[in-house]
Coordinates of N, CA and C and ligand atoms in Angstrom, one line a residue:
M1 N -3.8 0.3 -25.0 CA -3.0 -1.0 -25.3 C -3.6 -2.1 -24.6
A2 N -3.6 -3.2 -25.0 CA -3.7 -4.4 -24.3 C -2.9 -4.6 -23.4
H3 N -3.0 -5.1 -22.0 CA -1.9 -6.0 -21.2 C -1.7 -7.1 -21.4
D4 N -1.0 -7.9 -20.6 CA -1.2 -8.8 -20.7 C -2.1 -9.8 -19.5
K5 N -2.2 -11.4 -19.0 CA -3.0 -11.6 -17.7 C -2.0 -10.7 -16.9
P6 N -3.1 -10.5 -15.6 CA -2.7 -10.0 -14.6 C -1.6 -10.8 -13.8
P7 N -0.8 -10.2 -13.5 CA 0.3 -10.7 -13.2 C 0.3 -11.2 -11.5
F8 N -0.8 -11.5 -10.8 CA -1.2 -11.7 -9.4 C -0.8 -13.2 -9.1
I9 N -0.2 -13.2 -8.0 CA 0.5 -14.7 -7.6 C 0.1 -14.8 -6.3
V10 N -1.4 -15.1 -6.1 CA -2.2 -15.5 -4.7 C -1.9 -16.3 -3.6
H11 N -1.4 -16.3 -2.4 CA -1.5 -17.3 -1.8 C -2.7 -16.9 -0.7
H12 N -3.5 -17.7 -0.4 CA -4.7 -17.6 0.4 C -4.6 -18.0 1.7
F13 N -4.7 -18.0 2.9 CA -4.6 -18.7 4.1 C -6.0 -18.5 4.9
D14 N -6.1 -19.2 5.6 CA -6.9 -19.3 6.6 C -7.0 -18.7 7.8
S15 N -6.0 -18.1 8.4 CA -5.7 -17.6 9.3 C -4.2 -17.4 9.3
I16 N -3.7 -16.1 10.1 CA -1.9 -15.6 9.6 C -1.8 -14.8 10.6
G17 N -0.8 -14.8 11.2 CA -0.8 -13.4 12.4 C -0.9 -12.2 11.3
S18 N -0.1 -11.7 10.4 CA -0.5 -10.6 9.8 C 0.3 -10.8 8.4
T19 N -0.5 -10.5 7.0 CA -0.4 -10.5 6.0 C 1.0 -10.0 5.4
N20 N 1.3 -8.7 6.4 CA 2.2 -8.0 6.0 C 3.5 -8.5 6.6
D21 N 3.8 -8.9 7.5 CA 4.7 -10.0 8.0 C 5.1 -11.0 7.3
Y22 N 4.5 -11.6 7.0 CA 4.3 -13.2 5.7 C 5.0 -12.8 5.0
L23 N 4.7 -11.8 4.0 CA 5.3 -11.1 3.1 C 6.5 -10.8 2.8
K24 N 7.1 -10.1 4.0 CA 7.8 -9.4 4.1 C 9.0 -10.5 4.0
E25 N 8.8 -11.5 4.8 CA 9.8 -12.8 5.0 C 9.9 -13.5 3.4
L26 N 9.1 -13.7 3.0 CA 9.0 -13.9 1.2 C 10.3 -13.3 0.7
A27 N 11.5 -13.8 1.0 CA 12.6 -12.7 0.6 C 12.7 -13.1 -1.3
D28 N 12.5 -13.7 -2.0 CA 12.9 -14.0 -3.1 C 11.3 -13.8 -4.2
A29 N 9.9 -13.5 -3.3 CA 8.7 -13.4 -3.9 C 8.9 -12.6 -5.3
P30 N 8.4 -12.5 -6.5 CA 8.4 -11.5 -6.9 C 7.4 -10.8 -7.2
E31 N 7.3 -9.8 -7.7 CA 6.5 -8.4 -7.8 C 4.6 -8.8 -8.1
W32 N 3.9 -8.5 -7.3 CA 2.7 -8.8 -7.1 C 2.3 -10.0 -6.9
T33 N 3.3 -10.7 -6.0 CA 2.6 -11.9 -4.5 C 2.2 -11.3 -3.7
V34 N 0.8 -11.7 -3.3 CA 0.1 -11.4 -2.7 C -0.6 -12.2 -1.7
V35 N -0.5 -12.3 -0.5 CA -0.8 -13.0 0.5 C -2.1 -12.6 0.8
V36 N -2.9 -13.2 1.4 CA -4.5 -12.9 1.6 C -5.0 -13.9 2.8
A37 N -5.9 -13.2 3.8 CA -6.0 -14.4 5.2 C -7.4 -13.9 5.0
D38 N -8.2 -15.2 5.7 CA -9.5 -14.9 6.3 C -9.7 -13.9 7.6
E39 N -8.9 -14.4 8.5 CA -8.5 -13.8 9.4 C -7.1 -13.6 9.9
Q40 N -6.5 -12.2 10.9 CA -5.1 -11.6 11.0 C -4.9 -12.3 12.5
T41 N -4.2 -12.4 13.1 CA -4.2 -12.4 15.0 C -3.2 -12.0 15.4
A42 N -2.7 -10.9 14.5 CA -1.8 -10.0 15.0 C -1.5 -9.1 13.7
G43 N -3.0 -8.4 13.1 CA -3.1 -7.6 12.4 C -2.3 -6.3 12.9
R44 N -1.8 -5.6 12.0 CA -1.0 -4.5 12.6 C -1.6 -3.0 11.4
G45 N -1.8 -1.9 12.2 CA -2.0 -1.1 11.6 C -0.9 0.0 11.5
R46 N -1.0 1.3 11.0 CA 0.2 2.2 11.1 C 0.0 2.6 12.9
R47 N 0.8 3.4 13.2 CA 1.6 3.8 14.7 C 1.4 3.1 15.6
E48 N 2.2 1.7 15.2 CA 2.0 0.4 16.5 C 0.4 0.1 17.0
R49 N -0.5 0.6 16.1 CA -2.1 0.2 16.3 C -1.9 -1.5 16.1
T50 N -3.4 -1.6 16.7 CA -3.6 -3.5 16.3 C -5.1 -2.8 15.2
W51 N -4.8 -3.6 14.1 CA -5.9 -3.8 13.2 C -6.8 -4.6 13.5
H52 N -8.1 -4.4 13.7 CA -9.1 -5.5 14.3 C -9.1 -6.1 12.7
S53 N -9.1 -7.7 13.2 CA -8.9 -8.9 11.7 C -9.8 -9.7 11.7
T54 N -11.0 -9.8 12.3 CA -12.2 -11.2 12.7 C -12.8 -12.0 11.3
R55 N -12.2 -13.1 11.6 CA -12.5 -14.4 10.7 C -13.8 -13.8 9.9
G56 N -13.7 -13.6 8.4 CA -14.3 -13.5 7.1 C -15.0 -12.7 7.2
E57 N -14.8 -11.0 8.2 CA -15.4 -9.9 7.7 C -14.7 -8.8 7.2
G58 N -13.4 -8.6 6.8 CA -13.1 -8.2 6.3 C -12.2 -8.7 4.9
L59 N -11.7 -7.9 4.1 CA -10.2 -8.2 3.6 C -9.6 -7.7 3.8
Y60 N -8.0 -8.7 4.2 CA -7.0 -8.5 4.7 C -5.6 -9.0 3.7
F61 N -5.0 -8.2 2.7 CA -4.0 -8.6 2.1 C -3.0 -7.9 2.3
S62 N -1.9 -8.4 1.6 CA -0.7 -7.6 1.2 C -0.3 -8.2 -0.2
V63 N 0.0 -6.8 -1.2 CA 0.9 -7.3 -2.1 C 2.3 -6.5 -2.2
L64 N 3.4 -7.4 -2.8 CA 4.7 -7.1 -3.0 C 4.9 -6.2 -4.2
L65 N 5.4 -5.0 -4.3 CA 6.1 -3.8 -5.0 C 7.1 -3.8 -5.2
R66 N 7.9 -3.2 -6.5 CA 9.1 -3.0 -6.5 C 9.3 -1.6 -7.4
P67 N 8.5 -0.4 -6.8 CA 8.1 0.4 -7.4 C 9.8 1.3 -7.5
P68 N 10.2 1.5 -9.1 CA 11.0 2.5 -9.6 C 11.2 3.7 -8.3
R69 N 10.5 4.2 -7.9 CA 10.9 5.8 -7.3 C 9.3 5.8 -6.1
S70 N 9.1 6.6 -5.4 CA 8.8 7.4 -5.0 C 7.6 5.9 -4.2
A71 N 8.0 5.8 -3.3 CA 7.0 5.1 -2.0 C 5.7 6.1 -2.0
Q72 N 6.2 7.1 -1.0 CA 5.0 8.3 -1.0 C 3.7 7.8 -2.0
L73 N 4.2 8.2 -3.3 CA 3.4 8.2 -4.6 C 2.6 6.5 -4.8
L74 N 3.1 6.0 -4.2 CA 3.0 4.0 -4.0 C 1.6 4.3 -3.3
S75 N 2.1 4.6 -2.1 CA 1.1 5.0 -0.8 C 0.0 5.4 -1.3
L76 N -0.3 6.6 -2.0 CA -1.4 7.2 -2.1 C -2.0 6.6 -3.4
L77 N -1.7 5.9 -4.5 CA -2.1 5.3 -5.4 C -2.8 3.9 -4.8
A78 N -2.6 3.3 -3.9 CA -3.0 1.7 -3.5 C -4.1 3.1 -2.7
S79 N -4.6 4.0 -2.3 CA -6.0 4.3 -1.8 C -6.7 4.7 -2.8
I80 N -6.3 5.0 -4.0 CA -7.2 5.5 -5.0 C -7.5 4.3 -5.6
G81 N -6.9 2.9 -5.7 CA -7.1 1.8 -6.4 C -8.5 1.5 -5.7
V82 N -8.2 1.5 -3.8 CA -9.2 0.9 -3.1 C -10.7 2.4 -3.4
A83 N -10.4 3.4 -3.2 CA -11.3 4.4 -3.6 C -12.1 3.9 -4.7
E84 N -11.2 3.5 -5.6 CA -12.3 3.4 -7.0 C -13.3 2.3 -6.9
A85 N -12.6 1.2 -6.5 CA -12.9 -0.1 -6.4 C -14.2 -0.2 -5.4
L86 N -14.5 0.7 -4.9 CA -15.7 1.1 -3.9 C -16.9 1.8 -4.5
V87 N -16.3 2.8 -5.4 CA -17.1 3.7 -6.3 C -18.0 2.8 -7.2
N88 N -16.9 1.8 -7.9 CA -17.6 0.8 -8.8 C -18.4 0.2 -8.1
L89 N -18.6 -0.2 -6.7 CA -19.7 -1.2 -6.3 C -21.0 -0.6 -6.1
G90 N -20.6 0.8 -5.9 CA -21.4 2.1 -5.7 C -21.9 2.6 -4.6
L91 N -21.2 2.5 -3.9 CA -20.9 3.2 -2.2 C -20.7 4.5 -2.7
V92 N -21.5 5.3 -1.8 CA -21.7 7.1 -2.1 C -20.6 7.7 -0.9
G93 N -20.3 8.6 -0.8 CA -19.5 9.3 -0.1 C -18.2 9.1 0.1
V94 N -17.6 8.0 -0.8 CA -15.9 7.5 -0.5 C -15.2 9.0 -0.8
D95 N -14.0 8.7 -0.1 CA -13.0 9.8 0.1 C -11.9 9.2 1.2
I96 N -11.1 10.3 0.9 CA -9.5 9.8 1.2 C -8.9 10.6 2.2
K97 N -8.4 10.2 3.1 CA -8.0 11.2 4.0 C -6.3 10.9 4.1
W98 N -5.7 11.6 3.8 CA -4.0 11.9 3.4 C -3.3 11.3 4.9
P99 N -2.4 10.3 4.6 CA -2.3 10.2 3.2 C -3.2 8.8 2.9
N100 N -3.7 7.8 3.1 CA -4.3 6.9 2.8 C -5.3 6.1 3.2
D101 N -6.1 6.8 4.1 CA -7.2 6.2 4.9 C -8.2 6.5 3.7
V102 N -8.9 5.8 3.6 CA -10.0 6.1 2.9 C -11.3 5.5 3.6
L103 N -12.1 6.6 3.4 CA -13.2 6.9 4.6 C -15.0 6.7 3.1
I104 N -16.0 6.1 4.5 CA -16.7 7.0 3.8 C -17.9 8.2 4.8
G105 N -17.7 9.3 4.0 CA -17.9 10.0 5.3 C -17.0 10.3 6.0
E106 N -17.1 10.4 7.5 CA -16.4 10.6 8.0 C -15.8 9.2 9.1
R107 N -16.4 8.3 8.3 CA -16.4 7.1 9.2 C -15.1 6.5 8.3
K108 N -14.2 5.3 8.8 CA -13.0 4.5 7.9 C -13.3 3.0 7.5
I109 N -13.4 2.8 6.5 CA -13.5 1.7 5.8 C -12.3 0.8 5.0
C110 N -11.3 1.5 5.1 CA -10.1 0.7 5.0 C -8.9 1.4 5.4
G111 N -7.9 0.6 6.1 CA -6.4 1.2 5.8 C -5.8 1.0 5.3
I112 N -4.3 1.4 5.0 CA -3.3 0.9 4.0 C -1.5 1.4 5.2
L113 N -1.3 0.4 4.8 CA 0.0 0.3 5.6 C 1.2 -0.4 4.6
C114 N 1.9 0.7 4.4 CA 3.0 0.4 3.2 C 4.6 0.1 4.1
E115 N 5.2 -0.9 3.9 CA 6.4 -1.1 5.0 C 7.6 -1.5 3.7
G116 N 8.7 -1.1 4.1 CA 9.7 -1.2 3.2 C 10.2 -2.8 3.8
A117 N 10.6 -3.8 2.8 CA 10.9 -5.6 2.7 C 12.2 -5.5 2.6
G118 N 12.8 -6.5 3.5 CA 14.3 -7.3 3.1 C 15.3 -5.8 3.3
S119 N 16.6 -6.0 3.3 CA 17.5 -5.3 3.8 C 17.8 -4.6 2.9
S120 N 18.0 -4.6 1.3 CA 18.9 -4.2 0.6 C 18.2 -3.0 0.0
V121 N 18.8 -1.8 0.1 CA 17.9 -0.4 -0.2 C 18.0 -0.9 -2.1
A122 N 18.5 -1.5 -2.5 CA 18.4 -1.1 -4.1 C 17.3 -1.8 -4.7
S123 N 16.7 -2.9 -4.1 CA 15.7 -3.5 -4.7 C 14.5 -2.8 -4.4
S124 N 14.7 -2.2 -3.3 CA 13.2 -1.2 -2.9 C 12.3 -2.0 -3.4
R125 N 11.9 -3.1 -2.0 CA 10.7 -3.6 -2.4 C 9.5 -3.1 -1.1
V126 N 8.6 -3.0 -1.6 CA 7.6 -2.3 -0.6 C 6.2 -3.4 -0.4
V127 N 5.7 -3.7 0.5 CA 4.9 -4.1 1.1 C 3.6 -3.6 0.9
V128 N 2.7 -3.8 0.4 CA 1.6 -2.5 0.1 C 0.5 -3.6 1.3
G129 N 0.3 -3.3 2.4 CA -0.6 -4.0 3.4 C -2.3 -3.5 3.3
V130 N -3.3 -4.0 3.1 CA -5.0 -3.5 2.9 C -5.8 -4.0 3.8
G131 N -6.5 -3.4 4.9 CA -7.4 -3.9 5.4 C -8.9 -3.3 4.8
I132 N -9.7 -3.8 4.6 CA -11.1 -3.5 4.1 C -12.5 -4.0 4.8
N133 N -12.9 -3.0 5.5 CA -13.7 -3.9 6.2 C -15.1 -4.1 5.2
L134 N -15.7 -5.1 5.3 CA -16.6 -5.9 4.4 C -17.7 -6.0 4.8
S135 N -17.8 -6.9 6.1 CA -18.9 -7.9 6.8 C -19.4 -7.6 7.9
H136 N -18.7 -6.4 8.6 CA -18.9 -5.9 9.8 C -20.4 -5.4 10.1
A137 N -21.0 -6.1 10.9 CA -22.4 -5.4 11.4 C -22.1 -4.5 12.3
Q138 N -21.6 -4.7 12.9 CA -20.6 -3.4 14.1 C -19.4 -3.6 14.5
F139 N -18.7 -2.8 15.4 CA -17.5 -2.9 15.7 C -17.2 -2.8 17.4
P140 N -16.2 -3.1 17.3 CA -16.1 -2.9 19.2 C -15.8 -1.4 19.5
A141 N -16.7 -1.3 21.0 CA -17.2 -0.2 21.8 C -16.2 1.1 21.0
D142 N -14.7 0.6 21.4 CA -13.5 2.0 21.1 C -13.7 2.4 19.2
L143 N -14.0 1.5 18.7 CA -14.0 1.8 16.9 C -15.2 2.2 16.6
T144 N -16.5 2.0 17.3 CA -17.9 2.5 16.0 C -18.3 4.2 15.7
I145 N -17.6 4.7 16.6 CA -17.6 6.4 16.1 C -16.7 6.4 14.7
A146 N -15.7 5.6 14.7 CA -14.7 5.8 13.5 C -14.7 4.9 12.5
A147 N -15.7 4.1 12.5 CA -15.2 2.9 11.4 C -17.1 2.2 11.1
T148 N -16.6 2.0 9.7 CA -18.0 1.6 9.0 C -17.2 0.1 8.1
S149 N -18.3 -0.3 7.5 CA -18.2 -1.3 6.5 C -19.4 -1.6 5.5
I150 N -18.9 -2.6 4.0 CA -19.4 -2.5 3.0 C -20.9 -2.7 3.6
L151 N -20.9 -3.5 4.6 CA -22.4 -4.3 4.2 C -23.0 -2.8 5.3
I152 N -22.4 -2.1 6.2 CA -23.2 -0.9 7.1 C -23.7 -0.3 5.8
E153 N -23.0 0.0 5.2 CA -23.2 0.9 4.3 C -24.0 0.8 3.1
T154 N -24.3 -0.4 2.6 CA -25.0 -0.9 1.5 C -26.0 -2.0 1.7
G155 N -25.8 -2.4 3.0 CA -26.6 -3.6 3.2 C -26.4 -5.3 2.4
R156 N -25.1 -5.0 2.0 CA -25.2 -6.3 1.0 C -23.3 -7.1 1.7
R157 N -23.6 -8.1 1.4 CA -22.3 -8.8 1.7 C -21.5 -8.9 0.4
I158 N -20.4 -8.6 0.4 CA -19.5 -8.9 -0.8 C -18.8 -10.0 -0.9
E159 N -18.6 -11.0 -2.0 CA -17.5 -11.6 -2.0 C -16.3 -11.7 -2.3
S160 N -15.3 -11.9 -1.1 CA -14.0 -11.2 -0.5 C -13.3 -11.6 -1.5
M161 N -12.9 -12.5 -2.4 CA -12.0 -12.9 -3.3 C -12.4 -12.2 -4.6
S162 N -13.6 -12.1 -5.0 CA -14.1 -11.1 -6.2 C -13.5 -9.8 -5.8
F163 N -13.7 -9.4 -4.9 CA -13.8 -8.0 -4.8 C -12.0 -7.8 -4.4
L164 N -11.2 -8.8 -4.0 CA -9.6 -8.3 -4.4 C -9.3 -8.4 -5.8
D165 N -9.7 -9.1 -6.2 CA -9.5 -9.1 -7.7 C -10.2 -7.8 -8.3
A166 N -11.0 -7.0 -8.3 CA -11.2 -5.7 -8.5 C -10.2 -4.5 -7.4
V167 N -9.9 -4.7 -6.6 CA -9.2 -4.0 -6.2 C -7.9 -3.9 -6.5
L168 N -7.3 -5.6 -6.3 CA -5.8 -5.1 -7.1 C -5.9 -4.8 -8.8
Q169 N -6.9 -5.4 -9.5 CA -7.0 -4.8 -10.7 C -6.8 -3.2 -10.8
R170 N -7.4 -2.2 -9.7 CA -7.3 -1.2 -9.8 C -6.0 -0.5 -9.5
I171 N -5.6 -0.9 -8.5 CA -4.3 -0.6 -7.8 C -3.1 -1.2 -9.1
L172 N -3.3 -1.9 -10.0 CA -2.5 -2.3 -11.1 C -2.7 -1.5 -12.1
A173 N -3.8 -0.7 -12.3 CA -3.5 0.0 -13.5 C -3.1 1.1 -13.1
W174 N -3.5 1.8 -11.8 CA -2.5 3.0 -11.6 C -1.4 2.8 -11.3
Y175 N -0.7 1.5 -10.5 CA 1.0 1.4 -10.7 C 1.3 1.6 -12.0
R176 N 0.3 0.9 -13.1 CA 1.3 1.2 -14.3 C 1.2 2.4 -14.8
V177 N 0.5 3.5 -14.2 CA 0.7 4.7 -14.1 C 1.9 5.5 -14.0
L178 N 2.4 4.8 -12.8 CA 3.4 5.2 -12.0 C 4.4 5.0 -12.8
I179 N 4.6 3.9 -13.3 CA 5.7 3.1 -14.2 C 6.0 3.9 -15.1
S180 N 5.2 4.7 -15.8 CA 5.3 4.8 -17.2 C 5.1 6.8 -16.4
G181 N 5.4 7.3 -15.3 CA 5.7 8.5 -15.1 C 5.0 9.4 -14.8
G182 N 3.9 8.8 -14.9 CA 2.6 9.7 -15.1 C 2.1 9.7 -13.3
D183 N 3.5 10.5 -12.9 CA 3.4 11.1 -11.3 C 1.6 12.2 -11.1
A184 N 2.2 13.0 -11.8 CA 1.1 14.1 -11.9 C -0.2 13.5 -11.8
R185 N -0.8 12.7 -12.8 CA -2.2 11.8 -12.8 C -2.6 11.8 -11.6
I186 N -1.5 11.0 -11.1 CA -1.6 10.0 -9.6 C -2.5 11.4 -8.4
V187 N -1.4 12.2 -8.5 CA -1.6 13.4 -7.2 C -3.0 14.1 -8.2
E188 N -3.1 14.6 -9.1 CA -4.5 14.7 -9.7 C -5.8 14.3 -9.0
R189 N -5.6 12.7 -9.2 CA -6.8 12.0 -9.2 C -6.7 11.8 -7.6
W190 N -5.7 12.0 -6.8 CA -6.2 11.6 -5.5 C -6.5 12.8 -4.8
E191 N -6.6 14.3 -5.6 CA -6.9 15.1 -4.9 C -8.3 15.4 -5.3
E192 N -8.8 14.4 -6.6 CA -10.2 14.9 -7.0 C -10.9 13.4 -6.0
L193 N -10.5 12.7 -5.5 CA -11.4 12.2 -4.5 C -11.1 12.5 -3.2
S194 N -10.7 13.3 -2.7 CA -10.4 13.5 -1.2 C -10.7 14.9 -1.2
T195 N -11.9 14.8 -0.4 CA -12.4 16.3 0.2 C -11.4 16.9 1.3
Y196 N -10.5 16.4 1.4 CA -9.4 17.2 2.5 C -8.5 17.5 1.7
A197 N -8.0 17.5 0.2 CA -7.1 18.2 -0.5 C -7.0 19.7 -0.4
F198 N -8.0 20.5 -0.4 CA -8.3 21.7 -0.6 C -8.6 22.2 0.5
G199 N -8.4 23.3 0.9 CA -9.1 24.6 2.0 C -10.2 23.8 3.4
Q200 N -9.1 22.6 4.0 CA -10.0 21.9 4.6 C -8.7 22.7 6.0
R201 N -9.7 22.8 6.9 CA -8.7 23.3 8.4 C -8.4 21.7 8.8
V202 N -7.2 21.6 8.9 CA -6.6 20.2 9.9 C -5.6 20.7 10.7
R203 N -5.7 19.4 11.5 CA -4.3 19.1 12.7 C -3.8 18.4 12.1
I204 N -2.5 18.3 12.1 CA -0.7 17.3 11.8 C -0.9 17.0 13.1
S205 N -0.4 15.5 13.5 CA -0.3 15.3 14.8 C 1.1 14.5 14.1
T206 N 2.3 14.4 15.1 CA 3.6 13.3 14.5 C 3.7 13.4 16.2
D207 N 4.8 12.6 16.6 CA 5.1 12.3 18.1 C 6.0 13.5 18.3
A208 N 6.6 14.2 17.1 CA 7.1 15.1 17.3 C 6.7 16.7 17.4
F209 N 5.4 17.0 16.7 CA 5.1 18.4 16.6 C 3.5 18.3 16.3
E210 N 3.1 19.4 16.1 CA 1.4 19.6 16.0 C 1.3 20.6 14.8
L211 N 0.7 20.8 14.0 CA 0.6 21.5 13.2 C -0.9 22.1 12.8
N212 N -1.3 23.0 13.0 CA -2.8 23.6 11.9 C -2.5 24.5 11.4
G213 N -3.5 23.9 10.3 CA -3.3 25.1 8.7 C -4.8 24.8 8.4
V214 N -4.4 24.7 7.0 CA -5.9 24.8 6.1 C -4.7 24.2 4.6
T215 N -5.4 23.1 4.4 CA -4.9 22.1 3.3 C -4.6 22.9 2.0
S216 N -3.6 22.6 0.9 CA -3.5 23.5 -0.4 C -3.2 22.3 -1.2
G217 N -3.3 20.9 -1.4 CA -3.0 20.1 -2.5 C -2.2 19.2 -1.9
L218 N -1.7 18.9 -2.9 CA -0.3 17.9 -2.9 C 0.5 18.0 -3.4
T219 N 2.0 18.4 -3.7 CA 3.1 18.0 -4.0 C 3.1 17.3 -5.3
S220 N 3.9 17.6 -5.6 CA 4.2 16.3 -7.2 C 4.8 15.1 -6.6
A221 N 5.2 15.0 -4.9 CA 6.0 13.7 -5.0 C 4.7 13.1 -3.7
G222 N 3.7 13.9 -3.7 CA 2.5 13.4 -2.9 C 2.6 13.9 -1.2
G223 N 3.5 14.8 -0.8 CA 2.9 15.3 0.6 C 2.0 16.2 0.7
L224 N 1.9 16.6 1.3 CA 0.4 17.5 1.7 C 0.8 18.8 2.4
V225 N 0.1 19.6 1.2 CA 0.7 21.6 1.8 C -0.1 22.1 2.5
V226 N 0.3 22.5 3.6 CA -0.9 22.6 4.6 C 0.0 24.2 5.0
V227 N -0.8 25.3 4.5 CA -0.8 26.4 5.3 C -1.1 26.8 6.2
D228 N -0.1 27.0 7.4 CA -0.3 27.7 8.8 C -0.8 29.0 9.0
D229 N -1.0 28.9 10.0 CA -1.2 29.9 10.6 C -0.5 31.5 10.7
T230 N 0.8 31.2 10.3 CA 0.9 32.2 10.2 C 1.4 32.9 8.3
G231 N 0.6 32.1 7.3 CA 0.6 31.8 6.0 C 1.4 30.9 5.4
Q232 N 2.6 30.7 6.3 CA 3.4 30.2 5.4 C 3.0 28.4 5.1
A233 N 3.7 28.0 3.9 CA 3.5 26.6 3.5 C 4.2 25.7 3.5
Q234 N 3.5 24.8 4.6 CA 4.2 23.7 5.1 C 4.1 22.4 4.4
T235 N 5.0 21.4 3.6 CA 4.8 20.3 3.0 C 5.2 19.4 4.6
V236 N 3.9 18.2 4.6 CA 4.1 17.4 5.5 C 4.0 16.3 4.8
L237 N 5.2 15.4 5.4 CA 5.5 13.9 4.9 C 5.2 13.1 5.4
V238 N 4.8 13.1 7.0 CA 4.4 12.1 8.1 C 3.3 12.8 8.8
G239 N 2.7 12.2 9.4 CA 1.4 12.7 10.4 C -0.3 12.0 10.3
E240 N -0.7 12.1 11.2 CA -1.7 12.0 11.2 C -2.7 13.4 10.9
V241 N -4.0 13.0 9.8 CA -4.5 14.6 10.1 C -5.8 14.0 10.9
S242 N -6.2 15.5 11.2 CA -7.7 15.7 12.0 C -8.5 16.6 11.2
R243 N -9.6 16.3 10.5 CA -10.5 17.5 10.3 C -10.5 18.4 11.4
M244 N -10.7 19.2 11.7 CA -10.8 20.8 12.7 C -12.2 21.3 12.4
R245 N -13.0 21.7 13.1 CA -14.5 22.5 13.0 C -13.9 23.5 13.6
R246 N -14.6 24.7 12.3 CA -13.7 26.1 12.4 C -15.1 26.6 13.6
T247 N -14.2 27.6 14.2 CA -14.9 28.0 15.3 C -15.4 29.7 15.2
N248 N -15.8 30.5 15.5 CA -16.3 31.8 15.7 C -15.5 32.6 15.7
S249 N -14.3 32.0 17.3 CA -13.2 33.2 17.6 C -12.5 33.6 16.7
Ligands
BTN301 C1 -4.0 1.6 9.5 O1 -3.3 1.6 10.4 O2 -4.7 2.8 8.6 C2 -3.3 0.4 8.5 C3 -4.2 -0.5 8.6 C4 -3.5 -1.7 7.6 C5 -4.4 -3.1 7.8 C6 -3.7 -3.9 6.8 S1 -4.7 -5.7 6.6 C7 -3.5 -6.0 5.7 C8 -2.1 -6.2 6.4 N1 -1.8 -6.9 7.4 C9 -1.1 -6.4 8.6 O3 -0.5 -6.9 9.9 N2 -1.8 -4.6 8.5 C10 -2.6 -4.7 7.0

C-alpha cells in the first residue's frame, strides 16, 4: 500500500541542552515532531549518564510518538530502525543489545532514551531520543573501548540530515507495523538482528538486583527471557545487560 508523504516536522537547532528535554516541553506538538541538534550541551543517556554530544560529530535527535500501547516494543523498534539504516549504509557487524543499544561488534554506535512526556497518562506521549556516532575519529579516554562511529568503521563521513531521514523512514516503517498489531514481527526482527537474543550467557544489573543466566528470546511484549542458574525462566523488563565470558569451572 502506498503511504502519504512522511509526517516528520523537523526543528533543527545549532545547539541545545538536550533534544529530549526540549521536546518533552512542547506540550501540543503533533506526533512525528522531531528535534535535532548539531550539538547538545546537556545530552543525557540512560541511568542518568551524560551522552557525549560534541558539535557536528554525532546525530542527536528526538521524535515524539503516541503509541497505542507497549512502550517497550516502541523502544525495541527504534533500535531496529537504526540498525537497518546502518546495514543499508553497508556497515558490517551491526548488533543490538537489549533493549536498544545498537553496536558494531562489541562497540556501541547508538544509544536510545525513551521517556514519557507530559502529565496525562491517557495521551501516552513518548519521546524517543536517539544519539548516533557519525564522525568521531576518537572518543574520550573513558569511552574508547566501548564506543565506535560510522567514520571509524567505514572511513566515510555521512551527511547527518540525510542519515536522519533514512533512520526516521525505518522507524516509521516499523511504527506502522506496531500500529497494525504486528508485535510478533517486531519481536522476530529484533531477535534476527541481535546476537544477544538466544543462548548468550549474560549478567543483568539493576540498582536492585543482579541476575546471571542464558538468554532465550523475547516475550511478546519485548521483555528479555533469561534462564537463570537454577533453570528458571525469568523475564527481564529493566536492566543493563553485559555479555559474560564462559569459564571452564
Ligand atoms: C543511552 O544511554 O544509551 C541513551 C543515549 C541517548 C542519547 C540521545 S541524544 C538525543 C537525545 N537527547 C538526549 O539528551 N539524549 C538522547
